């Protein structure tokens, strides 16, 4: 199966999944090829019984759930889900009864079987990234053309759904998703520059949390974006940072470390900007490095 089956999916593949789920679900699902709320709830119960955790319990049938549903069901899951019979009093040799799925009318799912030792425990639901994040950032920036300065920045982040919910290796990375960040910023000059600048940018982080250690150290996050910059004071127009510009940038957040998880972080990022200078009427390319401290508040529903 190449596609992910989820709520509102239809077709023969949904029929196949419903038939497989009916091997243990009570009451039985209606096998109609329509992925409705009851089918989604049955998939979630199966995922819990199969030992899935956190974002893997999503009610969707992707490759991982299909493997569990069709390749290891008979070998492991069925035995785990069926309750063990209470042994009779010791009155000689007694043959234990044979269990069938119908012997479990209450559909009570036991605890999931242990996760193999080479799989790392998944994030708990409360650790899932929220849909939105507001942040404030203060940093020291060194630019080849503009020189040194302090940048104060506000940001509003919009997160997409998590494309790879849970790899089973969450101490290495949370997942892969995109973030779009709206960023108004104020550039505060350091000598010998004297120009304050205002900047409005939109940045996209297409692969976030690619490499995370200890759930706090986030490494090598690529970014790209577009921005416009205007001088807020321009006494002589000679300082390059006093020129209005419109450009694109591509960069890499080398790391950020959560001092207070998901609320306070320090980090370093580097980027290459290519922009049109409206005073010199030409293109410039300007590499820069930014060291920052950032406070954040996340809100909204989980990005899943």
JSON list of N, CA and C in Angstrom, two decimals, residues 160-209:
[
{"chain": "A", "resi": 160, "resn": "UNK", "atom": "N", "xyz": [3.16, 23.02, 10.18]},
{"chain": "A", "resi": 160, "resn": "UNK", "atom": "CA", "xyz": [2.37, 22.07, 9.41]},
{"chain": "A", "resi": 160, "resn": "UNK", "atom": "C", "xyz": [2.18, 20.79, 10.22]},
{"chain": "A", "resi": 161, "resn": "UNK", "atom": "N", "xyz": [1.43, 19.83, 9.65]},
{"chain": "A", "resi": 161, "resn": "UNK", "atom": "CA", "xyz": [1.30, 18.54, 10.31]},
{"chain": "A", "resi": 161, "resn": "UNK", "atom": "C", "xyz": [2.65, 17.83, 10.29]},
{"chain": "A", "resi": 162, "resn": "UNK", "atom": "N", "xyz": [2.80, 16.91, 11.19]},
{"chain": "A", "resi": 162, "resn": "UNK", "atom": "CA", "xyz": [4.05, 16.18, 11.29]},
{"chain": "A", "resi": 162, "resn": "UNK", "atom": "C", "xyz": [4.04, 15.03, 10.28]},
{"chain": "A", "resi": 163, "resn": "UNK", "atom": "N", "xyz": [4.91, 15.10, 9.28]},
{"chain": "A", "resi": 163, "resn": "UNK", "atom": "CA", "xyz": [4.87, 14.12, 8.19]},
{"chain": "A", "resi": 163, "resn": "UNK", "atom": "C", "xyz": [5.35, 12.74, 8.61]},
{"chain": "A", "resi": 164, "resn": "UNK", "atom": "N", "xyz": [6.30, 12.67, 9.53]},
{"chain": "A", "resi": 164, "resn": "UNK", "atom": "CA", "xyz": [6.79, 11.39, 10.01]},
{"chain": "A", "resi": 164, "resn": "UNK", "atom": "C", "xyz": [6.56, 11.38, 11.52]},
{"chain": "A", "resi": 165, "resn": "UNK", "atom": "N", "xyz": [5.38, 10.93, 11.96]},
{"chain": "A", "resi": 165, "resn": "UNK", "atom": "CA", "xyz": [4.99, 11.14, 13.36]},
{"chain": "A", "resi": 165, "resn": "UNK", "atom": "C", "xyz": [6.00, 10.65, 14.38]},
{"chain": "A", "resi": 166, "resn": "UNK", "atom": "N", "xyz": [6.40, 9.38, 14.31]},
{"chain": "A", "resi": 166, "resn": "UNK", "atom": "CA", "xyz": [7.25, 8.88, 15.37]},
{"chain": "A", "resi": 166, "resn": "UNK", "atom": "C", "xyz": [8.12, 7.76, 14.83]},
{"chain": "A", "resi": 167, "resn": "UNK", "atom": "N", "xyz": [9.39, 7.98, 14.80]},
{"chain": "A", "resi": 167, "resn": "UNK", "atom": "CA", "xyz": [10.30, 7.00, 14.22]},
{"chain": "A", "resi": 167, "resn": "UNK", "atom": "C", "xyz": [10.71, 5.94, 15.22]},
{"chain": "A", "resi": 168, "resn": "UNK", "atom": "N", "xyz": [10.38, 6.13, 16.50]},
{"chain": "A", "resi": 168, "resn": "UNK", "atom": "CA", "xyz": [10.91, 5.25, 17.51]},
{"chain": "A", "resi": 168, "resn": "UNK", "atom": "C", "xyz": [12.33, 5.62, 17.91]},
{"chain": "A", "resi": 169, "resn": "UNK", "atom": "N", "xyz": [12.79, 6.76, 17.50]},
{"chain": "A", "resi": 169, "resn": "UNK", "atom": "CA", "xyz": [14.14, 7.22, 17.84]},
{"chain": "A", "resi": 169, "resn": "UNK", "atom": "C", "xyz": [14.09, 8.69, 18.21]},
{"chain": "A", "resi": 170, "resn": "UNK", "atom": "N", "xyz": [13.23, 9.01, 19.18]},
{"chain": "A", "resi": 170, "resn": "UNK", "atom": "CA", "xyz": [12.95, 10.41, 19.44]},
{"chain": "A", "resi": 170, "resn": "UNK", "atom": "C", "xyz": [14.04, 11.14, 20.21]},
{"chain": "A", "resi": 171, "resn": "UNK", "atom": "N", "xyz": [15.01, 10.42, 20.72]},
{"chain": "A", "resi": 171, "resn": "UNK", "atom": "CA", "xyz": [16.14, 11.15, 21.28]},
{"chain": "A", "resi": 171, "resn": "UNK", "atom": "C", "xyz": [17.06, 11.63, 20.15]},
{"chain": "A", "resi": 172, "resn": "UNK", "atom": "N", "xyz": [16.83, 11.15, 18.94]},
{"chain": "A", "resi": 172, "resn": "UNK", "atom": "CA", "xyz": [17.60, 11.61, 17.79]},
{"chain": "A", "resi": 172, "resn": "UNK", "atom": "C", "xyz": [16.85, 12.72, 17.07]},
{"chain": "A", "resi": 173, "resn": "UNK", "atom": "N", "xyz": [15.57, 12.50, 16.80]},
{"chain": "A", "resi": 173, "resn": "UNK", "atom": "CA", "xyz": [14.80, 13.60, 16.23]},
{"chain": "A", "resi": 173, "resn": "UNK", "atom": "C", "xyz": [13.32, 13.43, 16.53]},
{"chain": "A", "resi": 174, "resn": "UNK", "atom": "N", "xyz": [12.61, 14.55, 16.64]},
{"chain": "A", "resi": 174, "resn": "UNK", "atom": "CA", "xyz": [11.17, 14.54, 16.89]},
{"chain": "A", "resi": 174, "resn": "UNK", "atom": "C", "xyz": [10.40, 14.09, 15.66]},
{"chain": "A", "resi": 175, "resn": "UNK", "atom": "N", "xyz": [10.71, 14.68, 14.55]},
{"chain": "A", "resi": 175, "resn": "UNK", "atom": "CA", "xyz": [9.93, 14.42, 13.35]},
{"chain": "A", "resi": 175, "resn": "UNK", "atom": "C", "xyz": [10.33, 15.41, 12.27]},
{"chain": "A", "resi": 176, "resn": "UNK", "atom": "N", "xyz": [9.64, 15.36, 11.18]},
{"chain": "A", "resi": 176, "resn": "UNK", "atom": "CA", "xyz": [9.94, 16.23, 10.05]},
{"chain": "A", "resi": 176, "resn": "UNK", "atom": "C", "xyz": [8.69, 16.99, 9.69]},
{"chain": "A", "resi": 177, "resn": "UNK", "atom": "N", "xyz": [8.76, 18.30, 9.71]},
{"chain": "A", "resi": 177, "resn": "UNK", "atom": "CA", "xyz": [7.61, 19.10, 9.33]},
{"chain": "A", "resi": 177, "resn": "UNK", "atom": "C", "xyz": [8.10, 20.47, 8.86]},
{"chain": "A", "resi": 178, "resn": "UNK", "atom": "N", "xyz": [7.20, 21.28, 8.37]},
{"chain": "A", "resi": 178, "resn": "UNK", "atom": "CA", "xyz": [7.58, 22.62, 7.92]},
{"chain": "A", "resi": 178, "resn": "UNK", "atom": "C", "xyz": [7.07, 23.67, 8.90]},
{"chain": "A", "resi": 179, "resn": "UNK", "atom": "N", "xyz": [7.79, 24.76, 9.00]},
{"chain": "A", "resi": 179, "resn": "UNK", "atom": "CA", "xyz": [7.37, 25.90, 9.80]},
{"chain": "A", "resi": 179, "resn": "UNK", "atom": "C", "xyz": [7.49, 27.16, 8.96]},
{"chain": "A", "resi": 180, "resn": "UNK", "atom": "N", "xyz": [6.44, 27.96, 8.94]},
{"chain": "A", "resi": 180, "resn": "UNK", "atom": "CA", "xyz": [6.45, 29.26, 8.28]},
{"chain": "A", "resi": 180, "resn": "UNK", "atom": "C", "xyz": [6.43, 30.33, 9.36]},
{"chain": "A", "resi": 181, "resn": "UNK", "atom": "N", "xyz": [7.37, 31.24, 9.32]},
{"chain": "A", "resi": 181, "resn": "UNK", "atom": "CA", "xyz": [7.56, 32.20, 10.41]},
{"chain": "A", "resi": 181, "resn": "UNK", "atom": "C", "xyz": [7.47, 33.63, 9.85]},
{"chain": "A", "resi": 182, "resn": "UNK", "atom": "N", "xyz": [6.54, 34.40, 10.39]},
{"chain": "A", "resi": 182, "resn": "UNK", "atom": "CA", "xyz": [6.42, 35.82, 10.06]},
{"chain": "A", "resi": 182, "resn": "UNK", "atom": "C", "xyz": [7.25, 36.60, 11.06]},
{"chain": "A", "resi": 183, "resn": "UNK", "atom": "N", "xyz": [8.23, 37.41, 10.58]},
{"chain": "A", "resi": 183, "resn": "UNK", "atom": "CA", "xyz": [9.23, 37.98, 11.46]},
{"chain": "A", "resi": 183, "resn": "UNK", "atom": "C", "xyz": [9.45, 39.48, 11.22]},
{"chain": "A", "resi": 184, "resn": "UNK", "atom": "N", "xyz": [8.83, 40.35, 12.00]},
{"chain": "A", "resi": 184, "resn": "UNK", "atom": "CA", "xyz": [9.26, 41.76, 12.00]},
{"chain": "A", "resi": 184, "resn": "UNK", "atom": "C", "xyz": [10.48, 41.91, 12.90]},
{"chain": "A", "resi": 185, "resn": "UNK", "atom": "N", "xyz": [11.48, 42.67, 12.45]},
{"chain": "A", "resi": 185, "resn": "UNK", "atom": "CA", "xyz": [12.72, 42.79, 13.21]},
{"chain": "A", "resi": 185, "resn": "UNK", "atom": "C", "xyz": [13.20, 44.24, 13.21]},
{"chain": "A", "resi": 186, "resn": "UNK", "atom": "N", "xyz": [13.94, 44.58, 14.26]},
{"chain": "A", "resi": 186, "resn": "UNK", "atom": "CA", "xyz": [14.56, 45.90, 14.37]},
{"chain": "A", "resi": 186, "resn": "UNK", "atom": "C", "xyz": [16.06, 45.71, 14.46]},
{"chain": "A", "resi": 187, "resn": "UNK", "atom": "N", "xyz": [16.81, 46.35, 13.54]},
{"chain": "A", "resi": 187, "resn": "UNK", "atom": "CA", "xyz": [18.26, 46.30, 13.56]},
{"chain": "A", "resi": 187, "resn": "UNK", "atom": "C", "xyz": [18.81, 47.48, 14.35]},
{"chain": "A", "resi": 188, "resn": "UNK", "atom": "N", "xyz": [19.60, 47.18, 15.38]},
{"chain": "A", "resi": 188, "resn": "UNK", "atom": "CA", "xyz": [20.17, 48.22, 16.25]},
{"chain": "A", "resi": 188, "resn": "UNK", "atom": "C", "xyz": [21.68, 48.24, 15.99]},
{"chain": "A", "resi": 189, "resn": "UNK", "atom": "N", "xyz": [22.23, 49.33, 15.46]},
{"chain": "A", "resi": 189, "resn": "UNK", "atom": "CA", "xyz": [23.64, 49.34, 15.04]},
{"chain": "A", "resi": 189, "resn": "UNK", "atom": "C", "xyz": [24.61, 49.39, 16.21]},
{"chain": "A", "resi": 190, "resn": "UNK", "atom": "N", "xyz": [25.78, 48.87, 15.95]},
{"chain": "A", "resi": 190, "resn": "UNK", "atom": "CA", "xyz": [26.92, 49.06, 16.85]},
{"chain": "A", "resi": 190, "resn": "UNK", "atom": "C", "xyz": [27.98, 49.84, 16.07]},
{"chain": "A", "resi": 191, "resn": "UNK", "atom": "N", "xyz": [28.76, 50.64, 16.78]},
{"chain": "A", "resi": 191, "resn": "UNK", "atom": "CA", "xyz": [29.76, 51.50, 16.13]},
{"chain": "A", "resi": 191, "resn": "UNK", "atom": "C", "xyz": [30.65, 50.65, 15.21]},
{"chain": "A", "resi": 192, "resn": "UNK", "atom": "N", "xyz": [31.03, 51.20, 14.01]},
{"chain": "A", "resi": 192, "resn": "UNK", "atom": "CA", "xyz": [30.86, 52.60, 13.57]},
{"chain": "A", "resi": 192, "resn": "UNK", "atom": "C", "xyz": [29.56, 52.87, 12.84]},
{"chain": "A", "resi": 193, "resn": "UNK", "atom": "N", "xyz": [28.67, 51.87, 12.67]},
{"chain": "A", "resi": 193, "resn": "UNK", "atom": "CA", "xyz": [27.41, 52.11, 11.98]},
{"chain": "A", "resi": 193, "resn": "UNK", "atom": "C", "xyz": [26.49, 52.95, 12.86]},
{"chain": "A", "resi": 194, "resn": "UNK", "atom": "N", "xyz": [25.61, 53.73, 12.21]},
{"chain": "A", "resi": 194, "resn": "UNK", "atom": "CA", "xyz": [24.68, 54.59, 12.97]},
{"chain": "A", "resi": 194, "resn": "UNK", "atom": "C", "xyz": [23.25, 54.42, 12.50]},
{"chain": "A", "resi": 195, "resn": "UNK", "atom": "N", "xyz": [22.96, 53.37, 11.75]},
{"chain": "A", "resi": 195, "resn": "UNK", "atom": "CA", "xyz": [21.66, 53.26, 11.09]},
{"chain": "A", "resi": 195, "resn": "UNK", "atom": "C", "xyz": [20.78, 52.21, 11.75]},
{"chain": "A", "resi": 196, "resn": "UNK", "atom": "N", "xyz": [19.62, 52.64, 12.18]},
{"chain": "A", "resi": 196, "resn": "UNK", "atom": "CA", "xyz": [18.59, 51.71, 12.63]},
{"chain": "A", "resi": 196, "resn": "UNK", "atom": "C", "xyz": [17.80, 51.26, 11.40]},
{"chain": "A", "resi": 197, "resn": "UNK", "atom": "N", "xyz": [17.48, 49.99, 11.35]},
{"chain": "A", "resi": 197, "resn": "UNK", "atom": "CA", "xyz": [16.71, 49.49, 10.22]},
{"chain": "A", "resi": 197, "resn": "UNK", "atom": "C", "xyz": [15.53, 48.66, 10.71]},
{"chain": "A", "resi": 198, "resn": "UNK", "atom": "N", "xyz": [14.48, 48.70, 9.91]},
{"chain": "A", "resi": 198, "resn": "UNK", "atom": "CA", "xyz": [13.33, 47.84, 10.15]},
{"chain": "A", "resi": 198, "resn": "UNK", "atom": "C", "xyz": [13.28, 46.77, 9.07]},
{"chain": "A", "resi": 199, "resn": "UNK", "atom": "N", "xyz": [12.87, 45.58, 9.44]},
{"chain": "A", "resi": 199, "resn": "UNK", "atom": "CA", "xyz": [12.86, 44.48, 8.48]},
{"chain": "A", "resi": 199, "resn": "UNK", "atom": "C", "xyz": [11.61, 43.64, 8.69]},
{"chain": "A", "resi": 200, "resn": "UNK", "atom": "N", "xyz": [11.00, 43.22, 7.60]},
{"chain": "A", "resi": 200, "resn": "UNK", "atom": "CA", "xyz": [9.87, 42.30, 7.67]},
{"chain": "A", "resi": 200, "resn": "UNK", "atom": "C", "xyz": [10.22, 41.11, 6.80]},
{"chain": "A", "resi": 201, "resn": "UNK", "atom": "N", "xyz": [10.20, 39.94, 7.38]},
{"chain": "A", "resi": 201, "resn": "UNK", "atom": "CA", "xyz": [10.59, 38.75, 6.63]},
{"chain": "A", "resi": 201, "resn": "UNK", "atom": "C", "xyz": [9.62, 37.60, 6.84]},
{"chain": "A", "resi": 202, "resn": "UNK", "atom": "N", "xyz": [9.62, 36.70, 5.90]},
{"chain": "A", "resi": 202, "resn": "UNK", "atom": "CA", "xyz": [8.88, 35.44, 6.00]},
{"chain": "A", "resi": 202, "resn": "UNK", "atom": "C", "xyz": [9.90, 34.32, 5.78]},
{"chain": "A", "resi": 203, "resn": "UNK", "atom": "N", "xyz": [10.08, 33.47, 6.78]},
{"chain": "A", "resi": 203, "resn": "UNK", "atom": "CA", "xyz": [11.06, 32.40, 6.72]},
{"chain": "A", "resi": 203, "resn": "UNK", "atom": "C", "xyz": [10.36, 31.05, 6.75]},
{"chain": "A", "resi": 204, "resn": "UNK", "atom": "N", "xyz": [10.85, 30.11, 5.97]},
{"chain": "A", "resi": 204, "resn": "UNK", "atom": "CA", "xyz": [10.33, 28.74, 5.97]},
{"chain": "A", "resi": 204, "resn": "UNK", "atom": "C", "xyz": [11.44, 27.81, 6.42]},
{"chain": "A", "resi": 205, "resn": "UNK", "atom": "N", "xyz": [11.12, 26.98, 7.41]},
{"chain": "A", "resi": 205, "resn": "UNK", "atom": "CA", "xyz": [12.03, 25.92, 7.83]},
{"chain": "A", "resi": 205, "resn": "UNK", "atom": "C", "xyz": [11.42, 24.61, 7.32]},
{"chain": "A", "resi": 206, "resn": "UNK", "atom": "N", "xyz": [11.93, 24.10, 6.20]},
{"chain": "A", "resi": 206, "resn": "UNK", "atom": "CA", "xyz": [11.25, 22.97, 5.56]},
{"chain": "A", "resi": 206, "resn": "UNK", "atom": "C", "xyz": [11.47, 21.64, 6.24]},
{"chain": "A", "resi": 207, "resn": "UNK", "atom": "N", "xyz": [12.55, 21.49, 6.99]},
{"chain": "A", "resi": 207, "resn": "UNK", "atom": "CA", "xyz": [12.82, 20.23, 7.67]},
{"chain": "A", "resi": 207, "resn": "UNK", "atom": "C", "xyz": [13.26, 20.58, 9.08]},
{"chain": "A", "resi": 208, "resn": "UNK", "atom": "N", "xyz": [12.33, 20.69, 10.00]},
{"chain": "A", "resi": 208, "resn": "UNK", "atom": "CA", "xyz": [12.68, 21.13, 11.34]},
{"chain": "A", "resi": 208, "resn": "UNK", "atom": "C", "xyz": [12.97, 19.93, 12.23]},
{"chain": "A", "resi": 209, "resn": "UNK", "atom": "N", "xyz": [13.74, 20.19, 13.27]},
{"chain": "A", "resi": 209, "resn": "UNK", "atom": "CA", "xyz": [14.11, 19.15, 14.24]},
{"chain": "A", "resi": 209, "resn": "UNK", "atom": "C", "xyz": [14.70, 17.94, 13.56]}
]
